[in-house]
Amino acid sequence: MTKLLKDGKATTDPWTHVADGDDLPADGPVIVTLARWQAEHNSLAGRADGLGIRLESGQSPEAIKDDLARFAVVALEFPKFGDGRAYSHARMLKDRLGYEGEVRAVGDVLRDQYRAMHRCGFDALEIAGDRPADKLEADWRAALGELRHAYQPALRGPEPILRQRHRAAAA
């Protein structure tokens, strides 16, 4: 069972992931793959309900940069714990491409990654398992509060230590 943690709150997910070759539901928001978007661009672009896209870890958001305004959700896959390309893609979406919709982590999403995902711009996480909603929310709060300092600049979170030092030295 997959649960959605959005902005630190467990919530009901109205979106349906639709696999390539499966029929689209008549109504309701859907998330399709890049391959399906490219093959059915014209019919999907006219869909009245919400439209989202799912990118595999090797698929850059650059592939959809001209269509980003059409998507309310961009789901970035984490195929395994050691594959961090989706972190870079989240930063690219928010910083460079100016995407303002929801960036969602899907796949092998682990509690140890919550803080880094938040700092890189993820708004929502799809989490597999039967962990109760209140425990997921507690995990989220704990993950964001574990470390007060950061070494790397990010979209969200504390100012990096080096910048703090430079600012203090200049004062």
Short mmCIF file of C-alpha atoms in Angstrom, two decimals, residues 80-147:
data_model
loop_
_atom_site.label_atom_id
_atom_site.label_comp_id
_atom_site.label_asym_id
_atom_site.label_seq_id
_atom_site.Cartn_x
_atom_site.Cartn_y
_atom_site.Cartn_z
CA LYS A 80 16.83 2.30 -5.78
CA PHE A 81 18.35 4.01 -2.77
CA GLY A 82 21.71 4.68 -4.42
CA ASP A 83 20.33 6.46 -7.50
CA GLY A 84 20.18 10.16 -6.71
CA ARG A 85 19.55 11.63 -10.15
CA ALA A 86 16.02 12.62 -9.14
CA TYR A 87 17.47 15.05 -6.58
CA SER A 88 19.21 16.94 -9.39
CA HIS A 89 16.08 16.78 -11.51
CA ALA A 90 13.97 18.26 -8.71
CA ARG A 91 16.41 21.17 -8.34
CA MET A 92 16.41 21.64 -12.11
CA LEU A 93 12.61 21.76 -12.21
CA LYS A 94 12.28 24.32 -9.43
CA ASP A 95 15.41 26.46 -9.93
CA ARG A 96 16.29 26.44 -13.59
CA LEU A 97 12.98 25.65 -15.28
CA GLY A 98 10.81 27.63 -12.84
CA TYR A 99 8.28 24.84 -12.36
CA GLU A 100 5.70 25.79 -9.72
CA GLY A 101 3.64 22.59 -9.65
CA GLU A 102 4.07 19.60 -7.38
CA VAL A 103 7.31 17.65 -7.59
CA ARG A 104 6.71 14.16 -6.26
CA ALA A 105 9.16 11.41 -5.28
CA VAL A 106 8.08 7.89 -6.27
CA GLY A 107 9.74 4.50 -6.04
CA ASP A 108 12.29 3.59 -3.38
CA VAL A 109 11.55 6.51 -1.04
CA LEU A 110 13.09 6.00 2.39
CA ARG A 111 12.81 7.94 5.62
CA ASP A 112 16.54 8.76 5.54
CA GLN A 113 15.97 10.70 2.31
CA TYR A 114 13.14 12.97 3.50
CA ARG A 115 15.33 15.91 4.49
CA ALA A 116 17.38 15.86 1.29
CA MET A 117 14.23 15.53 -0.80
CA HIS A 118 12.66 18.50 0.95
CA ARG A 119 15.79 20.62 0.50
CA CYS A 120 15.94 19.76 -3.22
CA GLY A 121 12.36 20.83 -3.87
CA PHE A 122 10.17 17.75 -3.53
CA ASP A 123 6.66 18.69 -2.35
CA ALA A 124 5.22 15.20 -1.99
CA LEU A 125 6.51 11.69 -1.38
CA GLU A 126 4.82 8.40 -2.26
CA ILE A 127 5.77 5.98 0.50
CA ALA A 128 5.24 2.23 0.30
CA GLY A 129 4.32 0.20 3.33
CA ASP A 130 1.78 0.07 6.10
CA ARG A 131 3.25 2.68 8.43
CA PRO A 132 0.38 4.66 10.02
CA ALA A 133 -0.15 8.23 8.87
CA ASP A 134 0.74 9.75 12.24
CA LYS A 135 4.05 7.86 12.27
CA LEU A 136 4.88 9.08 8.75
CA GLU A 137 4.21 12.67 9.78
CA ALA A 138 6.34 12.20 12.91
CA ASP A 139 9.13 10.74 10.75
CA TRP A 140 8.89 13.80 8.48
CA ARG A 141 9.16 16.28 11.35
CA ALA A 142 12.04 14.36 12.89
CA ALA A 143 13.91 14.13 9.58
CA LEU A 144 13.63 17.86 8.94
CA GLY A 145 14.75 18.71 12.46
CA GLU A 146 17.66 16.29 12.80
CA LEU A 147 20.38 18.53 11.44
#
